[in-house]
Every structure is written in C-alpha cells, then in structure tokens.
Tab-separated table of C-alpha atoms and ligand atoms in Angstrom:
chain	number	residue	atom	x	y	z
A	29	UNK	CA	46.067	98.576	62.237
A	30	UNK	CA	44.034	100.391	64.869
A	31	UNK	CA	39.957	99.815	64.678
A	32	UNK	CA	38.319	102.999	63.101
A	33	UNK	CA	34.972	104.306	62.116
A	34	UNK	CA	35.106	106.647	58.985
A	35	UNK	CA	32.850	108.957	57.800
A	36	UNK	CA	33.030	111.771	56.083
A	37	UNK	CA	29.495	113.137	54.686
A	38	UNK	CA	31.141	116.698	53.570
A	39	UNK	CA	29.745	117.249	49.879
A	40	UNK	CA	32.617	117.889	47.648
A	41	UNK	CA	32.339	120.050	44.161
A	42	UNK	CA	35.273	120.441	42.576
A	43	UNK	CA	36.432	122.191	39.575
A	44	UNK	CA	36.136	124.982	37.068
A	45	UNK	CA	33.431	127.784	37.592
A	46	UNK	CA	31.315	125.548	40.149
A	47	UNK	CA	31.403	128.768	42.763
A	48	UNK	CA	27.836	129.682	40.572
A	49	UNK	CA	26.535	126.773	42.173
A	50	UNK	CA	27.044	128.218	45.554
A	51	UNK	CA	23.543	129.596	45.745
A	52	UNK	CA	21.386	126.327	44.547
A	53	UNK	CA	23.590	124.352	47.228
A	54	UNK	CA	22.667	126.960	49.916
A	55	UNK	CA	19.527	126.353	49.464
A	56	UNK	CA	19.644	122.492	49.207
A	57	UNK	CA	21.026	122.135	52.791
A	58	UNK	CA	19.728	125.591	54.804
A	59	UNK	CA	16.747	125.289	56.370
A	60	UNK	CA	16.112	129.361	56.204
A	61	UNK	CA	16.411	131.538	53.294
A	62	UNK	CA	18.726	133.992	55.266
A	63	UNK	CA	22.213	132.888	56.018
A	64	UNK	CA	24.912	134.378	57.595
A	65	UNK	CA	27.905	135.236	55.174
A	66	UNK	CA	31.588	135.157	56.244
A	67	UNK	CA	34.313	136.462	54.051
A	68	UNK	CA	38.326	138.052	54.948
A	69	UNK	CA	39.947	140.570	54.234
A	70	UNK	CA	38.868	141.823	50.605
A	71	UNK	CA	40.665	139.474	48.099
A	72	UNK	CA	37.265	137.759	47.594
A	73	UNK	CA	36.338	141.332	46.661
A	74	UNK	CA	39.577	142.177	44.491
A	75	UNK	CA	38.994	138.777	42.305
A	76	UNK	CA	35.537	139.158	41.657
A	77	UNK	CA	34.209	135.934	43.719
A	78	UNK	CA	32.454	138.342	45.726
A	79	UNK	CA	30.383	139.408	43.067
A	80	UNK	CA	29.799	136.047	41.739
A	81	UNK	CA	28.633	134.667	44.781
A	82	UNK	CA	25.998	137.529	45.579
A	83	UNK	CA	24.569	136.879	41.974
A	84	UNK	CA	24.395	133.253	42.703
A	85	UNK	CA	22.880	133.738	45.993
A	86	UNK	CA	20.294	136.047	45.265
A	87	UNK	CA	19.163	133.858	41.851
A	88	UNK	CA	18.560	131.512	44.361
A	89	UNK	CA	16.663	134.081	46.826
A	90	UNK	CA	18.978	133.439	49.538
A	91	UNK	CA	18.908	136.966	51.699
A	92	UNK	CA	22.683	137.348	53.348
A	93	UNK	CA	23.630	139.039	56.538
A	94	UNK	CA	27.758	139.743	55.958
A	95	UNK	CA	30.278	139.239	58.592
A	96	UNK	CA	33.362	140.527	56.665
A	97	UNK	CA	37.167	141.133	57.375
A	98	UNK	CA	38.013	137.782	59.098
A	99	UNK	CA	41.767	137.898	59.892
A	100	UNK	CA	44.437	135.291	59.559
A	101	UNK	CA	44.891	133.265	62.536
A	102	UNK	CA	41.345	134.331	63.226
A	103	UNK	CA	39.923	135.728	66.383
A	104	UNK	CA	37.085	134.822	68.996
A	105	UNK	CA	35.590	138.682	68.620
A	106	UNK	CA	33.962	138.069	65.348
A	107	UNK	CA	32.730	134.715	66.038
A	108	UNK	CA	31.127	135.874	69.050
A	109	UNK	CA	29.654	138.941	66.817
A	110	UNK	CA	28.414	135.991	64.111
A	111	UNK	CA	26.793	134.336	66.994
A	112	UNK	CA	25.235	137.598	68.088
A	113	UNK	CA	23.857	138.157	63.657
A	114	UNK	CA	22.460	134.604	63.868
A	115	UNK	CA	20.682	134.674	66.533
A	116	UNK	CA	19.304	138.250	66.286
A	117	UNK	CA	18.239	137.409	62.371
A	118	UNK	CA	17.267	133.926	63.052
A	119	UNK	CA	19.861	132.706	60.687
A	120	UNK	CA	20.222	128.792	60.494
A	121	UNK	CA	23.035	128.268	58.069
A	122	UNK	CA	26.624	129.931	57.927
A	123	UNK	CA	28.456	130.205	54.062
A	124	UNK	CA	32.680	130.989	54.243
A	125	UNK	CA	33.848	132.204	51.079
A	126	UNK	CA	37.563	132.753	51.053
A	127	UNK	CA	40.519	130.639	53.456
A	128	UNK	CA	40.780	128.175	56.196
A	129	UNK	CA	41.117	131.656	58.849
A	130	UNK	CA	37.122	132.368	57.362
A	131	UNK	CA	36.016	128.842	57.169
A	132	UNK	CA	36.874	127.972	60.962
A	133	UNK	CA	35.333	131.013	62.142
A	134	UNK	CA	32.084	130.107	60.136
A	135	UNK	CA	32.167	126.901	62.229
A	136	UNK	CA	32.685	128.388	65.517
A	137	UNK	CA	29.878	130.506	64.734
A	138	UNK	CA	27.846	127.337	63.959
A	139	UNK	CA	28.795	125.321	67.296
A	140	UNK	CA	28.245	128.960	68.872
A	141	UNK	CA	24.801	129.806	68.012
A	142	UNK	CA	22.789	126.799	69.627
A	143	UNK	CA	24.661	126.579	72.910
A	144	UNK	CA	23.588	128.447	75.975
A	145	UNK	CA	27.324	129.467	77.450
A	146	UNK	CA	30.457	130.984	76.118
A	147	UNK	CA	31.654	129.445	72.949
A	148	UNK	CA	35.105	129.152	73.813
A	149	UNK	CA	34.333	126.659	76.565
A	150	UNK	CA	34.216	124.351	73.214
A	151	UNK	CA	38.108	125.415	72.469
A	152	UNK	CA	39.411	124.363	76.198
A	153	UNK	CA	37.295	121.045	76.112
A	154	UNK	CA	35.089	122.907	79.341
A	155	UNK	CA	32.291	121.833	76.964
A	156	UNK	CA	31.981	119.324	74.607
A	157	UNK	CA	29.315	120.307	71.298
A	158	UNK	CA	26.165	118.639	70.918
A	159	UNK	CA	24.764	120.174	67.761
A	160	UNK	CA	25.967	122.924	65.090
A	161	UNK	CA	24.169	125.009	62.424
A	162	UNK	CA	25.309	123.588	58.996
A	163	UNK	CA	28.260	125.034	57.438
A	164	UNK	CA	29.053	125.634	53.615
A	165	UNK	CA	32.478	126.656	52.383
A	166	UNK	CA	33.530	128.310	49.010
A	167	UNK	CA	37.564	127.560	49.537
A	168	UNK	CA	40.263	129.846	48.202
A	169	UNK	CA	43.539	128.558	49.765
A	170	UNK	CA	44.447	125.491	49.719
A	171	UNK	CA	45.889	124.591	53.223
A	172	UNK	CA	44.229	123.786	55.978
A	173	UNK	CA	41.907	121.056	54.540
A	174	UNK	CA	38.989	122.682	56.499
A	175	UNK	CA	37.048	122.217	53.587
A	176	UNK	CA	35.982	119.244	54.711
A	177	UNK	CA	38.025	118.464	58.425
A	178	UNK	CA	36.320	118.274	61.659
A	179	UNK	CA	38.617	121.123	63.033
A	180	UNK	CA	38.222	124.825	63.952
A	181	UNK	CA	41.213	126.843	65.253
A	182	UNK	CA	40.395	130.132	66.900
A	183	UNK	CA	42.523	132.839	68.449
A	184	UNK	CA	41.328	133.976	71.934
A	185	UNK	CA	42.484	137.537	72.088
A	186	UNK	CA	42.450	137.478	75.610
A	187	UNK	CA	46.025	135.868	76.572
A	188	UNK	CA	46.324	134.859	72.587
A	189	UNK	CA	45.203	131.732	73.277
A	190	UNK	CA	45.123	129.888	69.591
A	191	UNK	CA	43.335	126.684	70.211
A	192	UNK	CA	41.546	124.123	68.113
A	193	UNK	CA	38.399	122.072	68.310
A	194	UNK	CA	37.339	118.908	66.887
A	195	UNK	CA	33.958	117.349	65.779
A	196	UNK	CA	32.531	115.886	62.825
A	197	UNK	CA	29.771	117.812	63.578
A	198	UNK	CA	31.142	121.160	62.222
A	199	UNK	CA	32.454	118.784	58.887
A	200	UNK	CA	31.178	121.399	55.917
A	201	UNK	CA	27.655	119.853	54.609
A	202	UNK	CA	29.251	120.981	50.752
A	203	UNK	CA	32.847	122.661	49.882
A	204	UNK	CA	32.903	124.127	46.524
A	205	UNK	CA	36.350	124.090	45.124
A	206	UNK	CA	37.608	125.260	42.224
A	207	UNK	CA	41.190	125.492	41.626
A	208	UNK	CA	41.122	128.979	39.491
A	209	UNK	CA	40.185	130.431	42.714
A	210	UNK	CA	43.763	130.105	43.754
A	211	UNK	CA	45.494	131.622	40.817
A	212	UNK	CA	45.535	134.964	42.765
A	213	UNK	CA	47.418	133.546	45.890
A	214	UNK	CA	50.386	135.365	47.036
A	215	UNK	CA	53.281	133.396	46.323
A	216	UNK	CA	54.197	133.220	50.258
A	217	UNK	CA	50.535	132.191	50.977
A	218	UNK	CA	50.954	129.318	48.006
A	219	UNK	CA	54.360	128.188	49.788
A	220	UNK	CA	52.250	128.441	53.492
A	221	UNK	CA	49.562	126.171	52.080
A	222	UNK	CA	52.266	124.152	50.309
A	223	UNK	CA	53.632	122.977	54.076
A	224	UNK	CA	50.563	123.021	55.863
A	225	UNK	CA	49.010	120.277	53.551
A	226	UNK	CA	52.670	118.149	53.920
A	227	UNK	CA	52.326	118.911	57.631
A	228	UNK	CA	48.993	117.359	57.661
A	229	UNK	CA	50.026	114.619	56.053
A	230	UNK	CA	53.193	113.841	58.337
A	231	UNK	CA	51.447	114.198	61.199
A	232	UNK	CA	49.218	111.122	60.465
A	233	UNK	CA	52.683	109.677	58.469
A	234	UNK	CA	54.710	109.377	62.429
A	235	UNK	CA	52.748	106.504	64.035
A	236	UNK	CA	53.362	104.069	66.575
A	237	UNK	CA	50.564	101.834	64.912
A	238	UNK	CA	52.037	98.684	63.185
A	239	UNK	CA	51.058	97.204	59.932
A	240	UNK	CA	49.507	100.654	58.177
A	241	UNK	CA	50.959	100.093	55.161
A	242	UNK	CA	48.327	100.853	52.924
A	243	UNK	CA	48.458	104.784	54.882
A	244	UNK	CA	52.160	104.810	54.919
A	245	UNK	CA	51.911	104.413	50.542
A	246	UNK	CA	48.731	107.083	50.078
A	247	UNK	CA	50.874	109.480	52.638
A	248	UNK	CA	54.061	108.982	50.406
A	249	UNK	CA	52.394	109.056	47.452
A	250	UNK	CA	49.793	112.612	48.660
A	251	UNK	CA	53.511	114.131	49.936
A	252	UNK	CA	55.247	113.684	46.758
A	253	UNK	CA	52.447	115.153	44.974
A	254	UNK	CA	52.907	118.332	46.526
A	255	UNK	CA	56.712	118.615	46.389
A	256	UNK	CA	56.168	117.929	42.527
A	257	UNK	CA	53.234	120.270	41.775
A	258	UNK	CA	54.688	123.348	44.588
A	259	UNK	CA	57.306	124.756	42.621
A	260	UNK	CA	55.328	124.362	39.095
A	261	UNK	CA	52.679	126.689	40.726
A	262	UNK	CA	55.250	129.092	42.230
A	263	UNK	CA	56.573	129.365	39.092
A	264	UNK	CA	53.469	129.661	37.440
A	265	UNK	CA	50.382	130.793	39.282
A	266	UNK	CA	47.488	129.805	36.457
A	267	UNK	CA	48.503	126.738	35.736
A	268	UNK	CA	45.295	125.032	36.344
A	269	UNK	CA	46.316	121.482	36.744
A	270	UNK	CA	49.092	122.050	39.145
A	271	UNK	CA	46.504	124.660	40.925
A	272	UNK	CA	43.928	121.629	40.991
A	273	UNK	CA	46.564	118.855	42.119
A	274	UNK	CA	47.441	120.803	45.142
A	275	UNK	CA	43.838	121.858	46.118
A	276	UNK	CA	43.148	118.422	46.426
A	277	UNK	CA	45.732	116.793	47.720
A	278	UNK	CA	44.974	119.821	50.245
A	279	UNK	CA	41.485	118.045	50.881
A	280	UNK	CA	42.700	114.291	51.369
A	281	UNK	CA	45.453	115.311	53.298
A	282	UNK	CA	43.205	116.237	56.226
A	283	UNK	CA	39.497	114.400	55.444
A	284	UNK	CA	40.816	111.419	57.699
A	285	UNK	CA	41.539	109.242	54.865
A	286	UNK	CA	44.775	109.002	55.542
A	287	UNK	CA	44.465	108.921	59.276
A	288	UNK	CA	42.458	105.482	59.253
A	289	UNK	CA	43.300	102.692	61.288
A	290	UNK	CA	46.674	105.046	62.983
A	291	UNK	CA	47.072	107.129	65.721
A	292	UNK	CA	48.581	110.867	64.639
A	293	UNK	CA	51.278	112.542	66.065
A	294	UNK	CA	49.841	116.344	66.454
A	295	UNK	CA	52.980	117.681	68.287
A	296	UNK	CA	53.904	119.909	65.947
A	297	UNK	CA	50.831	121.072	65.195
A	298	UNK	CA	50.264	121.837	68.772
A	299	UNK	CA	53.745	123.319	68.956
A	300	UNK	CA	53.369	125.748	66.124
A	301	UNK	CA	50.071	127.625	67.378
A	302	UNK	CA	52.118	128.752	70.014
A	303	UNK	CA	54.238	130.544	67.611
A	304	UNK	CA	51.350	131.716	65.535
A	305	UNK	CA	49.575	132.556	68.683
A	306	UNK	CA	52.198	134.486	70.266
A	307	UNK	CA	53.905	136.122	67.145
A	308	UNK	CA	50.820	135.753	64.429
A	309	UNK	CA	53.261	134.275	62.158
A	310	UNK	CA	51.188	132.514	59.153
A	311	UNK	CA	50.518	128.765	60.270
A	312	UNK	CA	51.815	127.628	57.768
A	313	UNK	CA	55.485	129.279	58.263
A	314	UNK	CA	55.292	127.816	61.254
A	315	UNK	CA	54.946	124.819	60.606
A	316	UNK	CA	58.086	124.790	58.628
A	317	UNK	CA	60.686	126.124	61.930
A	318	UNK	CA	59.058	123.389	63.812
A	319	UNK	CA	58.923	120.151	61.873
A	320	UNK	CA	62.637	120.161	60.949
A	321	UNK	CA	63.785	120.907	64.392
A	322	UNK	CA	60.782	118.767	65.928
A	323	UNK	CA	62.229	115.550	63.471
A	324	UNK	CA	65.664	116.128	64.777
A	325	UNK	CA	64.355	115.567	68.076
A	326	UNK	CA	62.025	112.532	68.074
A	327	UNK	CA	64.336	110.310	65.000
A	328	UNK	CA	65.700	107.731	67.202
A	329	UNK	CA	62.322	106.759	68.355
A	330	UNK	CA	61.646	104.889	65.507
A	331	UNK	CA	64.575	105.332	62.860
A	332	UNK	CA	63.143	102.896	60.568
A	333	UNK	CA	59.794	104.727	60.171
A	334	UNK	CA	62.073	107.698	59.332
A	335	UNK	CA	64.686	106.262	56.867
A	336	UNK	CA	61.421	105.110	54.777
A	337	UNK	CA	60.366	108.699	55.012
A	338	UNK	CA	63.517	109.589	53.946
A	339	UNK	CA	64.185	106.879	50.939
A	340	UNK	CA	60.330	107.062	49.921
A	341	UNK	CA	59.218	110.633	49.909
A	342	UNK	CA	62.629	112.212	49.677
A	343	UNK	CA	65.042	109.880	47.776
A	344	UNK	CA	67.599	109.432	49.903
A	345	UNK	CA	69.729	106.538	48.342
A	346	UNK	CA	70.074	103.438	50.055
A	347	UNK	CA	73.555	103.574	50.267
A	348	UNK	CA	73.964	106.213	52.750
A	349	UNK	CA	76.609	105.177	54.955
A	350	UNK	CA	74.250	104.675	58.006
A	351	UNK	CA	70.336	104.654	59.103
A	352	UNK	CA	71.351	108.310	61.255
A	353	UNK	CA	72.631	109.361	57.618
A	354	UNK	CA	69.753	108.733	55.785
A	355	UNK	CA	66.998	109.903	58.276
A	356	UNK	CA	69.610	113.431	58.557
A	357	UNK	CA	69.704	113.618	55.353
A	358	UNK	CA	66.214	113.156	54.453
A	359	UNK	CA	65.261	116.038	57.121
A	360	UNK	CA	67.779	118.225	55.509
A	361	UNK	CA	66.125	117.804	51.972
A	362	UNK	CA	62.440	118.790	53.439
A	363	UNK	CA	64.158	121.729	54.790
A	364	UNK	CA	65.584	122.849	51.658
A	365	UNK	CA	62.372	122.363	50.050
A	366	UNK	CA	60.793	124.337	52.646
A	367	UNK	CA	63.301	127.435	52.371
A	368	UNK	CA	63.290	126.975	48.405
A	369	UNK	CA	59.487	127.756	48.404
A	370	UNK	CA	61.004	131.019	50.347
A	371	UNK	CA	59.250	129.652	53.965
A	372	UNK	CA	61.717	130.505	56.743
A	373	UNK	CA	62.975	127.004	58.689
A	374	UNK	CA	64.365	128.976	62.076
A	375	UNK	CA	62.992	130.945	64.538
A	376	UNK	CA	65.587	133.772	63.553
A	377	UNK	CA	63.856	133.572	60.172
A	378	UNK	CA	60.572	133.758	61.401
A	379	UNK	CA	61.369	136.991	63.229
A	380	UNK	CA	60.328	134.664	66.461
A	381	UNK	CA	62.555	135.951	69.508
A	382	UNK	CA	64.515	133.363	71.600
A	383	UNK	CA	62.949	135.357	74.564
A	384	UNK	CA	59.724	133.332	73.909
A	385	UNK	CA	60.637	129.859	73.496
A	386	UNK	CA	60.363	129.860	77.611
A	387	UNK	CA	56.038	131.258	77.366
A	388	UNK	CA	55.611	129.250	74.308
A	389	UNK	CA	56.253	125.654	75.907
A	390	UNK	CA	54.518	127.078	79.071
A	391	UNK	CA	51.476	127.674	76.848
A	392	UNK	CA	51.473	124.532	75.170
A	393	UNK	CA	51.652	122.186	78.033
A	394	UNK	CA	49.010	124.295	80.615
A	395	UNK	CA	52.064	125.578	82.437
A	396	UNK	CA	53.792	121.997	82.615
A	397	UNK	CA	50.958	119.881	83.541
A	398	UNK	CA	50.115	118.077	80.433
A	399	UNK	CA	52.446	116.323	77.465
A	400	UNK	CA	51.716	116.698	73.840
A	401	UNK	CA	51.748	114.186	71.067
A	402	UNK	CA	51.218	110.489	70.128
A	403	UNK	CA	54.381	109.143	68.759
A	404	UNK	CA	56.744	110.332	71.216
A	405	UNK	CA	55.046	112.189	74.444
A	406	UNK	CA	56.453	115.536	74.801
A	407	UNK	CA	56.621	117.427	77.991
A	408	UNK	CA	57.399	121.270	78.645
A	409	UNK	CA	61.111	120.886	78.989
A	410	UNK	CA	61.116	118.884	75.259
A	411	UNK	CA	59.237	121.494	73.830
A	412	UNK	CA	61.691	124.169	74.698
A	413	UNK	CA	64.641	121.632	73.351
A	414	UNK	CA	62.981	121.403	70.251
A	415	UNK	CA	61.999	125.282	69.977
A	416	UNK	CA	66.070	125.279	70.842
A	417	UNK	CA	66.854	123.610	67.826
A	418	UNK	CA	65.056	125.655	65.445
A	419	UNK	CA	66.751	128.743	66.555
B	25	NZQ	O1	41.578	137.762	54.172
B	25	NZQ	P1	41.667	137.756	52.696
B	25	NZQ	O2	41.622	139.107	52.081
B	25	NZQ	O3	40.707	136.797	52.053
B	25	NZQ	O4	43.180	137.243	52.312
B	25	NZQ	C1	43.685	136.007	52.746
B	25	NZQ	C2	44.660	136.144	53.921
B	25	NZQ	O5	45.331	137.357	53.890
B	25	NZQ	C3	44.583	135.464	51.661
B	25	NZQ	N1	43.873	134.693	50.625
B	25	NZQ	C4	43.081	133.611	50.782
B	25	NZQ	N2	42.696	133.153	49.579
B	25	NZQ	C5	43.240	133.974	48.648
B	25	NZQ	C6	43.989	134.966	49.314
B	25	NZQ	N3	44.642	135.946	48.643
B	25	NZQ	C7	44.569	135.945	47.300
B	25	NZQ	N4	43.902	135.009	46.595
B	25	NZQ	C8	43.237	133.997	47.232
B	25	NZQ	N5	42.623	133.044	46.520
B	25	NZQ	O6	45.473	134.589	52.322
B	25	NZQ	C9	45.710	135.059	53.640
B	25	NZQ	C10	45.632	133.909	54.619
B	25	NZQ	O7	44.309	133.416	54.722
B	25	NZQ	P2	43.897	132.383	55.861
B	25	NZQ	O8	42.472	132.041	55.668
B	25	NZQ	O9	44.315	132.901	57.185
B	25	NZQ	O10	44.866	131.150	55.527
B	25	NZQ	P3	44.692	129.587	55.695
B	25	NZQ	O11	43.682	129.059	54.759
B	25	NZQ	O12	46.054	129.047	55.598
B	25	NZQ	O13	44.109	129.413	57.183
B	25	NZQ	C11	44.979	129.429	58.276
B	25	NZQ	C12	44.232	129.206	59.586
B	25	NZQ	O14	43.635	127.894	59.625
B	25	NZQ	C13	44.099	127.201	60.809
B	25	NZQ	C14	45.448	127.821	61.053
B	25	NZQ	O15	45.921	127.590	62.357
B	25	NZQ	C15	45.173	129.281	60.771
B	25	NZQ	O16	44.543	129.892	61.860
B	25	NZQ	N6	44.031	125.746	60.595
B	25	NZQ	C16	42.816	125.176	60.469
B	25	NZQ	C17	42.652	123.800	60.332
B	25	NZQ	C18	41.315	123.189	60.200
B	25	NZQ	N7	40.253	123.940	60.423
B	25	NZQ	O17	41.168	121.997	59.911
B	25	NZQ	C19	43.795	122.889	60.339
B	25	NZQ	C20	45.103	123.553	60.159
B	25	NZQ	O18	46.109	122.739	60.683
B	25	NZQ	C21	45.226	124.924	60.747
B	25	NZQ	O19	45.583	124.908	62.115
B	26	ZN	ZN1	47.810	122.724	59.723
C-alpha cells in the first residue's frame, strides 16, 4: 500500500427533505449575505426544488444573483460570466443546485473569481490554484461524485477542449443530498449516472499497487451495490431506498475513500472526454464504449487483478476453462449490464463516427507527446487501438 494523506472536510447531509436546510447552511459557511446561484437547464424549476430553495434562502436572508441554464458537459462561457457576477456584486460564496455539469461550473467560478488571469490556465495546468471561494452543492444526479470530489471538468468552446482540474480546494464546504431529488431522472440519465459511479470506482479498482486489499473489497463491494440497486430504480423511479443506495454509493465512489493507499488508472476517463468533447455525448455513455473496449486492451497486464474482477464483482465461476476465459467473460457481463440499462457499448451506438477516432487520440495525448494512465501507460497509437475496438 502506497503512503497517503486523506482528507475530506466536505459536509455531507443526506436524506429526506434536507434541501430546506440549504439556506441556514449558506449562511453557516458564506462570509456575505449575497451568493451567486447556479442552476441547469429548468428541471430544478419543473420539480419544484427551485422554489424550495428560494424560500429557504430568503428565510435565511441570503440575497441571490442567478446564473441559470448550465449545459451538460458544461462550458467555459458561463463560468467566465459567474466570474464576471461575483466580482461585480462582491459575491463570496457560489450555491449549485441541480447535476455534476452545474456543480463543476460553480467551482470553476470559485477558483475563477480570486485569480488575476484567465481561468482556464487552471484546466491546462498553466496555473496551479491557490485559493477558491467556498462552494455549496444541492445534488440532483447521482454521477459524478462532485458532491464532494476535488474535480471540475469544463468544456472550452474554443477547439472543444473538455478538460478537468483537481484540488481539494474546490471540495464542496456542505452537499445536501436527498435521494427524492432523483425520482424525476430520465431513465437514460439514471443508466449515465449508473456507469459513471462504476467507472469511478474501476478506475481506482486497476492498480499496480500491491497489498490494497482492504480497497480491492470496499470497490467490489460499492460496484455490486450499484449493479443490484440500477435496474430496481430503472424499473421503479421512487423507490426511495434504491434512489438513496445509489446516491451514495455515487458519493464514496469518488470522495477518495476508495482511492487510499493506490494509484488510479484514469485512462478511460481521459479517453472518454474526448468523445464527450468532440461529439457531446453524455459522460456517462461514454464511459460505457470505452471501458469494455479499453479492458480488452490492457487484460494481460495483470490477468489476475482482472479474473478477481471478474469472479468477485461479476460471478464468473471458477471453473471457466482458462484465466483469458474468465477475465472475457467477466468484460462481456459488464457490457451486457451496460446495454441492459439501454447505454450504448460501441461507437456505432453512440452515433460517434470512425472518422474521429484519428482527432480524438490526437486530443488526448497533446498531439502525441504525452501517455495517459497509471496501470498500463497509453500512448496515441493505443488510444486509437482501443477507440478501434469499440467500433
Ligand atoms: O440541466 P437540467 O435541466 O438540470 O437537466 C439535467 C441535464 O439535462 C438533467 N437532470 C439533472 N438532475 C435531474 C435532471 N433531470 C431530471 N431530474 C433530475 N433530478 O440531467 C442532465 C445531465 O445533467 P449533468 O449535470 O450534465 O449530468 P452529470 O451530473 O452526469 O454531470 C456530467 C458532467 O460532470 C463531469 C462530466 O464530464 C460531465 O461534464 N464529471 C465531473 C466529475 C467531477 N467534478 O468530479 C467527475 C466525473 O468523472 C465527470 O467527468
Ligand atoms: Zn466520471
């Protein structure tokens, strides 16, 4: 096991109707009484939350400045107009009601608004951040784990550039999650969460670090969580306990529990905001066309890390005829779990043309000059095998 420091001070309030707390735990950690507020598309508006919040928020005598209609995959334009509110209002706190696509752009906002040069310089690693407003997070999809992850992924809409940036200092101060909030999901965006959180989790799961055994069982144990409690929601939106499972196996999944003392992978991560980039396909979609195809790839490097994926999380009897067997078919039953939660697994699927595969590796590895991941180091012309092997 690899040293580690861990520390995660994000606030966590969890459960039913604790969004009418959002406006006593504003005030608790602003240090103004006017925030910025940061909200998508409408379905905060369509559920009610909206309204909930606002009531909250002004019981509390919190004033609001609103930066709505934050897109999926979500761009550097607003961010840089958040920047622009805060400054011009004196705002010293940021609030993200909705998904992971409002959350990270209420923390680019926050890194944005104390430093003198362009905010993206934080997203190419030009820059690295030295202090952020405080961020507070109302969280409606379960996915991304932003809720209380060091992480911010932003779209630059000049070259759709999707890149990400991490420091605990943009880690939520509170996260407010209540698992009704997610009845409304769309069933796709359910699914999309479904794989981003087991994406999260294999990530930190494919490890060159020895004697983790401790991660390997809560990874196992987080994964087979979801693949029990997906299809139980899918089937049936309000069922609160399957609703709360998920959320917060959503949370642990990416609060670097499960990441201490081993060294992630990231690959596919990497791999897939090229496709989301370039195509705007949902991340988490993404996600599943690359992890089958980027599995297929890597296997041999360490084939007993993968048959215990396969025999723990997915079942695969022992007596499989051969390791190759049960690693293959291990890979083959997260696929089918992937395309039975109605996620396309190939490019094809994704409506991702073959044309691109070429750009996207460009874009991933600065034009061939750098490799990504940890547990097997991939280089441009790997990432256009693997993109191969999801067509
Ligand atoms: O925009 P609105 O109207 O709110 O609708 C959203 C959006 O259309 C809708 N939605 C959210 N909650 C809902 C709901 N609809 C009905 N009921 C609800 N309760 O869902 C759609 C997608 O929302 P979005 O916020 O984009 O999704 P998600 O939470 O999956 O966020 C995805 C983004 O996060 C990044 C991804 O790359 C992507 O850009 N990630 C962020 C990470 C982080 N900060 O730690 C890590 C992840 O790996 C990921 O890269
Ligand atoms: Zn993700």
């Amino acid at each position: 096991m690899e040293n580690f420091i861990f520390k995660n001070a994000t606030e966590i309030i969890f459960g039913k109707d604790t969004e009418n707390l959002v406006g006593s735990k504003v005030k608790e950690y602003s240090k103004s009484d006017k925030i910025l507020f940061c909200y998508g598309g409408g379905s905060i508006k369509r559920s009610g939350l909206y309204d909930r919040v606002i009531k909250s928020l002004k019981e509390n005598g919190i004033e609001f400045i609103e930066l709505p209609g934050i897109k999926p995959n979500p761009r550097l334009g607003p961010v840089k107009e958040g920047i622009r509110l805060c400054r011009e209002n004196n705002i010293k706190f940021v609030l993200s009601v909705g998904g992971g696509s409002s959350a990270d752009t209420a923390k680019a906002i926050a890194v944005g608004v104390p430093y003198k040069g362009d905010v993206w310089d934080f997203y190419t690693g030009k820059a690295e951040v030295k202090e952020a407003l405080p961020v507070g997070v109302v969280i409606t999809l379960p996915a991304t784990g932003t809720e209380s992850s060091n992480s911010s992924v932003i779209m630059n809409e000049d070259g759709w550039f999707k890149k990400g940036l991490n420091t605990v200092l943009i880690r939520p101060a509170f996260s407010i999650m209540n698992p009704e909030l997610t009845f409304t999901l769309p069933e796709y965006q359910t699914a999309c969460g479904a794989c981003d959180i087991m994406a999260h989790i294999m990530e930190r799961y494919f490890t060159n670090v020895k004697h983790v055994d401790i991660t390997d069982r809560l990874c196992e144990a987080a994964l087979r969580n979801v693949i029990n409690n997906a299809p139980i929601v899918l089937k049936d939106p309000k069922n609160y306990d399957a609703r709360a499972e998920i959320m917060w196996t959503g949370t642990i999944a990416h609060n670097d529990v499960l990441s201490a003392g081993r060294i992630g992978d990231w690959a596919s991560h990497k791999i897939e905001h090229e496709l989301s980039g370039e195509t705007d396909i949902a991340h988490g979609a993404g996600l599943a066309i690359v992890f089958p195809a980027w599995m297929k790839y890597v296997y041999k490097h360490d084939i007993n890390r993968f048959v215990q994926f396969a025999v723990r999380v997915w079942d695969v009897d022992l007596s499989y005829s051969s390791c190759e067997d049960i690693v293959l078919e291990g890979i083959r039953r997260m696929t089918a779990f992937f395309k039975s939660m109605g996620l396309p697994v190939t490019l094809k699927e994704g409506s991702i043309g073959e044309d691109k595969i070429e750009e996207m590796a460009n874009k991933c590895t600065d034009n061939g000059t750098k490799t990504v991941g940890q547990f097997v180091k991939l280089n441009k012309d790997d990432i256009v095998k693997i993109l191969n092997l999801a067509k």
